[in-house]
PDB file of C-alpha atoms in Angstrom:
ATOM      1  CA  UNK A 953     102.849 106.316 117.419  1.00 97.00           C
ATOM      2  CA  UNK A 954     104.668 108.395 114.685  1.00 98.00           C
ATOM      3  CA  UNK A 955     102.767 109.634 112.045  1.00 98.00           C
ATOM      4  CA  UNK A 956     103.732 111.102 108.685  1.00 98.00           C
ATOM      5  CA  UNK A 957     100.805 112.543 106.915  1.00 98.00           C
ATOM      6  CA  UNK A 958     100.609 112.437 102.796  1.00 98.00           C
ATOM      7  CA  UNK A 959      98.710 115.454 101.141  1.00 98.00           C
ATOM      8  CA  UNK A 960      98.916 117.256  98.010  1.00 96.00           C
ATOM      9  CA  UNK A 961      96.027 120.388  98.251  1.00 95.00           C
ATOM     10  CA  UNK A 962      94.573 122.144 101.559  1.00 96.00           C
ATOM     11  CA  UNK A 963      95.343 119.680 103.580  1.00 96.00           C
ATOM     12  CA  UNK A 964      91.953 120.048 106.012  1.00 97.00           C
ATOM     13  CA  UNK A 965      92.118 116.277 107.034  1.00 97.00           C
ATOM     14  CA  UNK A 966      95.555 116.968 108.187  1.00 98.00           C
ATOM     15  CA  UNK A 967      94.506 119.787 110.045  1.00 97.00           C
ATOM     16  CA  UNK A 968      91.608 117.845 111.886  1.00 97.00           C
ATOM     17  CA  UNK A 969      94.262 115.320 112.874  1.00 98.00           C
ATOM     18  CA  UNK A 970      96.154 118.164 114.210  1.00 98.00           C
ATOM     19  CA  UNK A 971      93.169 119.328 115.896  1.00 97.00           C
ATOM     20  CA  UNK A 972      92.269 115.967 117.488  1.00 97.00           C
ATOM     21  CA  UNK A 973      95.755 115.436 118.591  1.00 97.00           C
ATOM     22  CA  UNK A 974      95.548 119.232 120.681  1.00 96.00           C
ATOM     23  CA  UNK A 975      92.196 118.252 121.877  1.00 95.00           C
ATOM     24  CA  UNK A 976      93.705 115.003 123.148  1.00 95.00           C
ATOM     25  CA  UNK A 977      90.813 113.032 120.875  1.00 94.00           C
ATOM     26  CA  UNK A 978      93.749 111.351 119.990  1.00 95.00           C
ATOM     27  CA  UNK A 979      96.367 110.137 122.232  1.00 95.00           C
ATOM     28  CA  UNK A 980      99.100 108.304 122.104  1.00 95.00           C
ATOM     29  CA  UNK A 981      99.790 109.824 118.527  1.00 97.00           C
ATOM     30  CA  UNK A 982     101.718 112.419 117.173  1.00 97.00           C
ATOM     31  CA  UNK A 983     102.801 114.024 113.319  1.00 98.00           C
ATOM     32  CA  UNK A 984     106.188 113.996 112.849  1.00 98.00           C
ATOM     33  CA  UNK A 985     106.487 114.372 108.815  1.00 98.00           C
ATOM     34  CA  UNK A 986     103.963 116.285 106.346  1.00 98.00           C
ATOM     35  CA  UNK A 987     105.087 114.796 103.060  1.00 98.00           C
ATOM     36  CA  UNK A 988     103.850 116.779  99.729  1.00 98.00           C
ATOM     37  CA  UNK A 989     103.905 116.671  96.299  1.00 97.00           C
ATOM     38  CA  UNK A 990     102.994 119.792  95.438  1.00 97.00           C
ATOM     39  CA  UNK A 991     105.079 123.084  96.192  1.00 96.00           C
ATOM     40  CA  UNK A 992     102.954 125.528  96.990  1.00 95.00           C
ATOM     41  CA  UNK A 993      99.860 123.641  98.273  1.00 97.00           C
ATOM     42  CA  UNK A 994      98.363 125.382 101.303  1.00 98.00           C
ATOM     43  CA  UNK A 995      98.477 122.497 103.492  1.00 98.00           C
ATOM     44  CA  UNK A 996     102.176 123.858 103.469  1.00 98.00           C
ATOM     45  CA  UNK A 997     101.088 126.460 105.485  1.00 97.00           C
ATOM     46  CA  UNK A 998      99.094 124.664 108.088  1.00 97.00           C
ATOM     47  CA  UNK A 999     101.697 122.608 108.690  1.00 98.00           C
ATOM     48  CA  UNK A1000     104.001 125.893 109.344  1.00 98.00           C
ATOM     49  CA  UNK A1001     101.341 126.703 111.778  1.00 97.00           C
ATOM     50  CA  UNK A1002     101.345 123.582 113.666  1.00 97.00           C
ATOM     51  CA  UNK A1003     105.222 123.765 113.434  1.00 97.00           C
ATOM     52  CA  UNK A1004     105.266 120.305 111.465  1.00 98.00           C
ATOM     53  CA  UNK A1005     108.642 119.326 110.099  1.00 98.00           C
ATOM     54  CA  UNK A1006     107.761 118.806 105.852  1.00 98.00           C
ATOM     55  CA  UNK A1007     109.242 117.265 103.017  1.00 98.00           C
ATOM     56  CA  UNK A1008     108.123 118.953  99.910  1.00 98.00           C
ATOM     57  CA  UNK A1009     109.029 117.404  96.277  1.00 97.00           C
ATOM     58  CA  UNK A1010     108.128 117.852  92.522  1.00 96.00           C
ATOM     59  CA  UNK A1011     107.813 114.102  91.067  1.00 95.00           C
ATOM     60  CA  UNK A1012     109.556 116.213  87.834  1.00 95.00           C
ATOM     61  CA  UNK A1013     112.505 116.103  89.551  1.00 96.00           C
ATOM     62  CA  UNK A1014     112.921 112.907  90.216  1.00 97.00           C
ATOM     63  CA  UNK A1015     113.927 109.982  86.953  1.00 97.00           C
ATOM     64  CA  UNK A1016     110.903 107.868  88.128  1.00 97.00           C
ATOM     65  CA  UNK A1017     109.260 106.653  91.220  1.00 96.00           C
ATOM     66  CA  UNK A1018     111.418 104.827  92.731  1.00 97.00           C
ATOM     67  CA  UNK A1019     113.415 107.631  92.934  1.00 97.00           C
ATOM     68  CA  UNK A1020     111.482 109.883  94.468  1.00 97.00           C
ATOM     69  CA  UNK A1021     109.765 107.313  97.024  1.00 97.00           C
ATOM     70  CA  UNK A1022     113.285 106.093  97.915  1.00 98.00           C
ATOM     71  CA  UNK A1023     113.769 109.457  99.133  1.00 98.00           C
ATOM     72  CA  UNK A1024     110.237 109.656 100.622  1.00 98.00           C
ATOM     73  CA  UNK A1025     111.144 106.800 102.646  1.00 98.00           C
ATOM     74  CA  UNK A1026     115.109 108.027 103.689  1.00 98.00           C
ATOM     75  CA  UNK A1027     113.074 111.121 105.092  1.00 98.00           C
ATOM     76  CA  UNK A1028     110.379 108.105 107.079  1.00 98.00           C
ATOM     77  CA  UNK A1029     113.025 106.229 108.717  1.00 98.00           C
ATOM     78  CA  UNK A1030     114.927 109.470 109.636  1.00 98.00           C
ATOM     79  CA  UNK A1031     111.478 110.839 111.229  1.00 98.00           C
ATOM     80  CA  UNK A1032     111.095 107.408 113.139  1.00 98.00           C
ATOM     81  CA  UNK A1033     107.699 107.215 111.262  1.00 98.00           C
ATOM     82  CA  UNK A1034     105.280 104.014 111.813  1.00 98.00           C
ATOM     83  CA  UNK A1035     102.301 104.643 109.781  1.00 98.00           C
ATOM     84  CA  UNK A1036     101.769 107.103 107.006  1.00 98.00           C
ATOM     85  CA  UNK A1037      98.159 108.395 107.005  1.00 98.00           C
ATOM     86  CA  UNK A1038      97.519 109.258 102.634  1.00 98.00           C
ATOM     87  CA  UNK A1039      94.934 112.188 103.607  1.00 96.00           C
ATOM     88  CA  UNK A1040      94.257 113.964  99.896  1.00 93.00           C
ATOM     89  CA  UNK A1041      97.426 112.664  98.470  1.00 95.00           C
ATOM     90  CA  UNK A1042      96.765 112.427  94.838  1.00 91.00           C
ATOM     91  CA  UNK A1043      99.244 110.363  93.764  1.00 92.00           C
ATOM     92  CA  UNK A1044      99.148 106.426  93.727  1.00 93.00           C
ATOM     93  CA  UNK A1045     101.917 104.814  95.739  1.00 96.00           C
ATOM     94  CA  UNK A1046     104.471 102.716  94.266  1.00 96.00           C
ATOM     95  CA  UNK A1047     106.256  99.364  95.097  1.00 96.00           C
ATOM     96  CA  UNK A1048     109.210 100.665  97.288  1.00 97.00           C
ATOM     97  CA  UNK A1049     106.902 102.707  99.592  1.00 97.00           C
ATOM     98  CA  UNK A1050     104.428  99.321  99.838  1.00 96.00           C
ATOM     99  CA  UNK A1051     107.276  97.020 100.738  1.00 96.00           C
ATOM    100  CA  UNK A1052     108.130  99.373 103.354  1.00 97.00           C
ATOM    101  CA  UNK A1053     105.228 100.214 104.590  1.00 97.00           C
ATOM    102  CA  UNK A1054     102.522  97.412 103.970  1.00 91.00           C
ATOM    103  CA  UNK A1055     100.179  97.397 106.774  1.00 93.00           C
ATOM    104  CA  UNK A1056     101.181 100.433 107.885  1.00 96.00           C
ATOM    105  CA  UNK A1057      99.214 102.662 105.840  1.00 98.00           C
ATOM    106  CA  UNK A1058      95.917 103.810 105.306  1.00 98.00           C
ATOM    107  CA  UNK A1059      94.133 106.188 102.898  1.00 97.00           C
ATOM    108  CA  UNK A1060      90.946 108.225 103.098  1.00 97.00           C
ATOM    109  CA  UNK A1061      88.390 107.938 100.003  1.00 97.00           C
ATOM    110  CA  UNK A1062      85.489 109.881  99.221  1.00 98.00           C
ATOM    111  CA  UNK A1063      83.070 107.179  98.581  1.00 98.00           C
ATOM    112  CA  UNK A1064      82.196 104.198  99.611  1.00 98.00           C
ATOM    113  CA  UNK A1065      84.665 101.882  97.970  1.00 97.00           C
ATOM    114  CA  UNK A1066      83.957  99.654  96.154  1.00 97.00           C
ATOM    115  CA  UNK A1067      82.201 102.248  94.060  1.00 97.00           C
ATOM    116  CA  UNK A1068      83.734 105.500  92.420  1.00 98.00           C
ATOM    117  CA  UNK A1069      88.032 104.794  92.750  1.00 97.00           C
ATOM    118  CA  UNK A1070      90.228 107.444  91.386  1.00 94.00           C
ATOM    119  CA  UNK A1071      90.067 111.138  91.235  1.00 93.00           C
ATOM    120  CA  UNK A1072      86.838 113.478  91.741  1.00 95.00           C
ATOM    121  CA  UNK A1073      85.005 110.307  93.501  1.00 97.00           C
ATOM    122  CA  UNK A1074      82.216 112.713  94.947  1.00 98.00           C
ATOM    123  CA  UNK A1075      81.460 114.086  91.428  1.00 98.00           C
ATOM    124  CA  UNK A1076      81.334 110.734  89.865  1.00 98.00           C
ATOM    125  CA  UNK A1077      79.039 109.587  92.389  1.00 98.00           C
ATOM    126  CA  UNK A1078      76.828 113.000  92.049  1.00 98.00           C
ATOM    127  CA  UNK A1079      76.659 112.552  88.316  1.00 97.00           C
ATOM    128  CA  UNK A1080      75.774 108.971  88.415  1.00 98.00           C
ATOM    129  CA  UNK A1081      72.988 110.231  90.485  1.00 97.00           C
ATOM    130  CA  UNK A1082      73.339 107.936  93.977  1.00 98.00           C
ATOM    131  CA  UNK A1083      71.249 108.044  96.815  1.00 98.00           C
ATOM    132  CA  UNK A1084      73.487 107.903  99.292  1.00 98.00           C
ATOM    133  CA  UNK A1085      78.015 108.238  99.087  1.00 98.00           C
ATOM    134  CA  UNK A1086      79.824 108.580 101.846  1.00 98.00           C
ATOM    135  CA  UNK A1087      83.601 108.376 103.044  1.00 98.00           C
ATOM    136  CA  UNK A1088      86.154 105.053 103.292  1.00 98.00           C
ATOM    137  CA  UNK A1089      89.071 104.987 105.624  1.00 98.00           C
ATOM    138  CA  UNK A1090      91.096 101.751 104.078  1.00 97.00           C
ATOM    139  CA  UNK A1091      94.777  99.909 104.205  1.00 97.00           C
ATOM    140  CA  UNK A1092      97.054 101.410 101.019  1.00 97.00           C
ATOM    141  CA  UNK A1093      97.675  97.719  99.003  1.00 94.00           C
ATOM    142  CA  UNK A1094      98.990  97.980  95.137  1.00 92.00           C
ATOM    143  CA  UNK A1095      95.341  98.770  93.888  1.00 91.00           C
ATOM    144  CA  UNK A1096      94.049 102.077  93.536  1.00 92.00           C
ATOM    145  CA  UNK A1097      91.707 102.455  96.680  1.00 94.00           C
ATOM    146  CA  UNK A1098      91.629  98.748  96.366  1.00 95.00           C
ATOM    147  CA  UNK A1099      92.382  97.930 100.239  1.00 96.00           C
ATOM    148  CA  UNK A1100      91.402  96.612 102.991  1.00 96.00           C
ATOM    149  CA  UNK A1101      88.929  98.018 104.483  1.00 97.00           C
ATOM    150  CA  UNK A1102      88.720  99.792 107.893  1.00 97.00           C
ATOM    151  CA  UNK A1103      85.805 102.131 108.185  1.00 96.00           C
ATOM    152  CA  UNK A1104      83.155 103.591 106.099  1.00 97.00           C
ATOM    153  CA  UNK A1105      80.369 105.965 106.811  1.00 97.00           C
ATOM    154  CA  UNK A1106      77.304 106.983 104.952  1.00 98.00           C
ATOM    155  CA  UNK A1107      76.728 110.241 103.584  1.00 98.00           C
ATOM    156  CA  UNK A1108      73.004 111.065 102.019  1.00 98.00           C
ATOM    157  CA  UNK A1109      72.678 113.009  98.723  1.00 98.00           C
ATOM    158  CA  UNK A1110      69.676 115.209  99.673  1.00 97.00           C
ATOM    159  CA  UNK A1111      67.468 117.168  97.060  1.00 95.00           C
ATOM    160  CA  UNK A1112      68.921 120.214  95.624  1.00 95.00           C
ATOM    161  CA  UNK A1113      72.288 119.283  96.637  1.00 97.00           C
ATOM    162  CA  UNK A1114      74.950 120.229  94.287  1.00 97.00           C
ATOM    163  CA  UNK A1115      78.744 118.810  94.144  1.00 97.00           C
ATOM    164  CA  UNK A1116      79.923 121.321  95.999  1.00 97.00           C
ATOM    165  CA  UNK A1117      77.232 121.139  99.326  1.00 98.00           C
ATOM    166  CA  UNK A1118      77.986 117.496  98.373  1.00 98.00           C
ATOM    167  CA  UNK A1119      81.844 118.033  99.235  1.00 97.00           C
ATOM    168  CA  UNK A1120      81.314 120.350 102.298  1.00 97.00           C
ATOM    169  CA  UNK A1121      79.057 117.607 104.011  1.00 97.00           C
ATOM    170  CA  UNK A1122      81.661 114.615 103.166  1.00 98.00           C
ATOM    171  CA  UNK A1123      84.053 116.678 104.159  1.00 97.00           C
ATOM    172  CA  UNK A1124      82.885 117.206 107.869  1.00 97.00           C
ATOM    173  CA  UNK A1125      82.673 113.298 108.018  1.00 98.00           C
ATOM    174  CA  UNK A1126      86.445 113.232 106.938  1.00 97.00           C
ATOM    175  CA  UNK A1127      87.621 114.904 109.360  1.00 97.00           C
ATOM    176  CA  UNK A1128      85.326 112.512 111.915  1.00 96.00           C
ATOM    177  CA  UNK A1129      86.477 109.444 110.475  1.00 97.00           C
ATOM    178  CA  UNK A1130      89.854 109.765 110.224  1.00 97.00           C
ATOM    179  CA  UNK A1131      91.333 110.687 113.828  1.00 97.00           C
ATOM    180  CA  UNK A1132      88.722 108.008 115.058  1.00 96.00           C
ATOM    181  CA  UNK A1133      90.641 105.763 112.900  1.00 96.00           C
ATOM    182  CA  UNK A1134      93.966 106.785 113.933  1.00 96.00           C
ATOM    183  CA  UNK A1135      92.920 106.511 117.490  1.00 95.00           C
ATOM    184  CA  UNK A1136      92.200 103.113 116.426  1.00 95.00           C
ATOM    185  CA  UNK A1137      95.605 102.030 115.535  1.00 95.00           C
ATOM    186  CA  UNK A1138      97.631 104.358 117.525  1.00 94.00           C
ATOM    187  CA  UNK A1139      95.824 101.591 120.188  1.00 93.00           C
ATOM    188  CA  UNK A1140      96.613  99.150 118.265  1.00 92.00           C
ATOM    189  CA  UNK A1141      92.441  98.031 118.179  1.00 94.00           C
ATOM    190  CA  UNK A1142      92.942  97.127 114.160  1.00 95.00           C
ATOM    191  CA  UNK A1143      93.723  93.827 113.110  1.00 93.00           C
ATOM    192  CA  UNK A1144      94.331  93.074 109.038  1.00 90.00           C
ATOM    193  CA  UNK A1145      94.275  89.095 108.536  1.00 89.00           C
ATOM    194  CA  UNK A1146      94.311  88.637 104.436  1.00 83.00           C
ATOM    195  CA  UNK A1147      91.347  90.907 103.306  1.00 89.00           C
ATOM    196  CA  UNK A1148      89.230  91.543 106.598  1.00 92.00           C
ATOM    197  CA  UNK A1149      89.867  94.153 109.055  1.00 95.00           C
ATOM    198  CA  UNK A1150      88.857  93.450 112.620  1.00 93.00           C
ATOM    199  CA  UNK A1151      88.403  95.769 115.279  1.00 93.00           C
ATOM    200  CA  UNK A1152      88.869  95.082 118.846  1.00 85.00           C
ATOM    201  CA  UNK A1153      85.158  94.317 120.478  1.00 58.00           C
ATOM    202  CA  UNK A1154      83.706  97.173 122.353  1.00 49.00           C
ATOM    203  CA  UNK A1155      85.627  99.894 120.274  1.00 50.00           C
ATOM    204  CA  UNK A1156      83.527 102.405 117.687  1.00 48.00           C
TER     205      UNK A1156
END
């Protein structure tokens, strides 16, 4: 399965894909795009180091949207990509991406969805003073981290924890999650009928 991964900062989920795919934790998969948003971003530089082809862009230049996803998606079907993987992509995806791409791409979330959408989920859920957060692996529909779901997994909020030992603990569940859930559909174990996702019996 070709992937194209989505990021616009460090890019450290992308890099634990990477790292899964060398360590053969995933098979069957491989990267064949980095698309980001931001020129500049490190995860720029990882993907150098993994010697991942990129597509880098600046929405600014671009009329609208549609502009800029049409040539998203030109850059796809040139890389033979069949799912996109949105791994710290912080930009919501528009109509000509989803009609391209429906069921064929997922997103990683901070939180347990359906609390704390948008941007900075693990400081909203730190200030609203939860017991427990965690991180959501989830289908990409027109919503913003409105999905279906795929995977979630708890993450406590222990005493004295700030945002930032917060982050560095849901961020080493991340980069679990996510090639488990790649692993997933690269063996084609997920099944999407209308809102529930099923996963093939026997498979964690």
């Amino acid at each position: 399965m070709k992937l194209a991964v989505f990021a616009s900062g460090s890019g450290s989920n992308f890099g634990a894909i990477m790292e899964a795919i060398r360590d053969q934790r995933i098979q069957g998969a491989e990267i064949v795009l980095l698309v980001c948003d931001k020129p500049g971003a490190y995860v720029l530089e990882r993907a150098a180091s993994y010697e991942v082809p990129t597509f880098v862009f600046s929405a600014k230049d671009y009329p609208n949207k549609v502009a800029f996803e049409t040539e998203i998606l030109r850059q796809l079907d040139e890389a033979g990509v069949e799912l996109i993987v949105l791994a710290g992509y912080m930009r919501l995806i528009g109509d000509t991406l989803l009609k391209a791409f429906g069921g064929r791409m997922i997103n990683l979330h901070p939180s347990i969805l359906p609390s704390f959408t948008g941007k900075d989920a693990i400081g909203q859920a730190f200030n609203y003073g939860v017991k427990m957060t965690g991180v959501t692996v989830h289908f990409v529909d027109e919503g913003m981290d409105t999905g279906p779901i795929i995977a979630q997994r708890m993450v406590p909020v222990e005493e004295g924890d700030t945002i930032e030992s917060l982050a560095a603990r849901i961020h080493k569940v991340e980069h679990e999650i996510l090639p488990k859930v790649v692993q997933l559909l690269a063996n084609n174990h997920v099944k999407l009928e209308n809102r529930k996702v099923k996963i093939s019996k026997g498979v964690e």
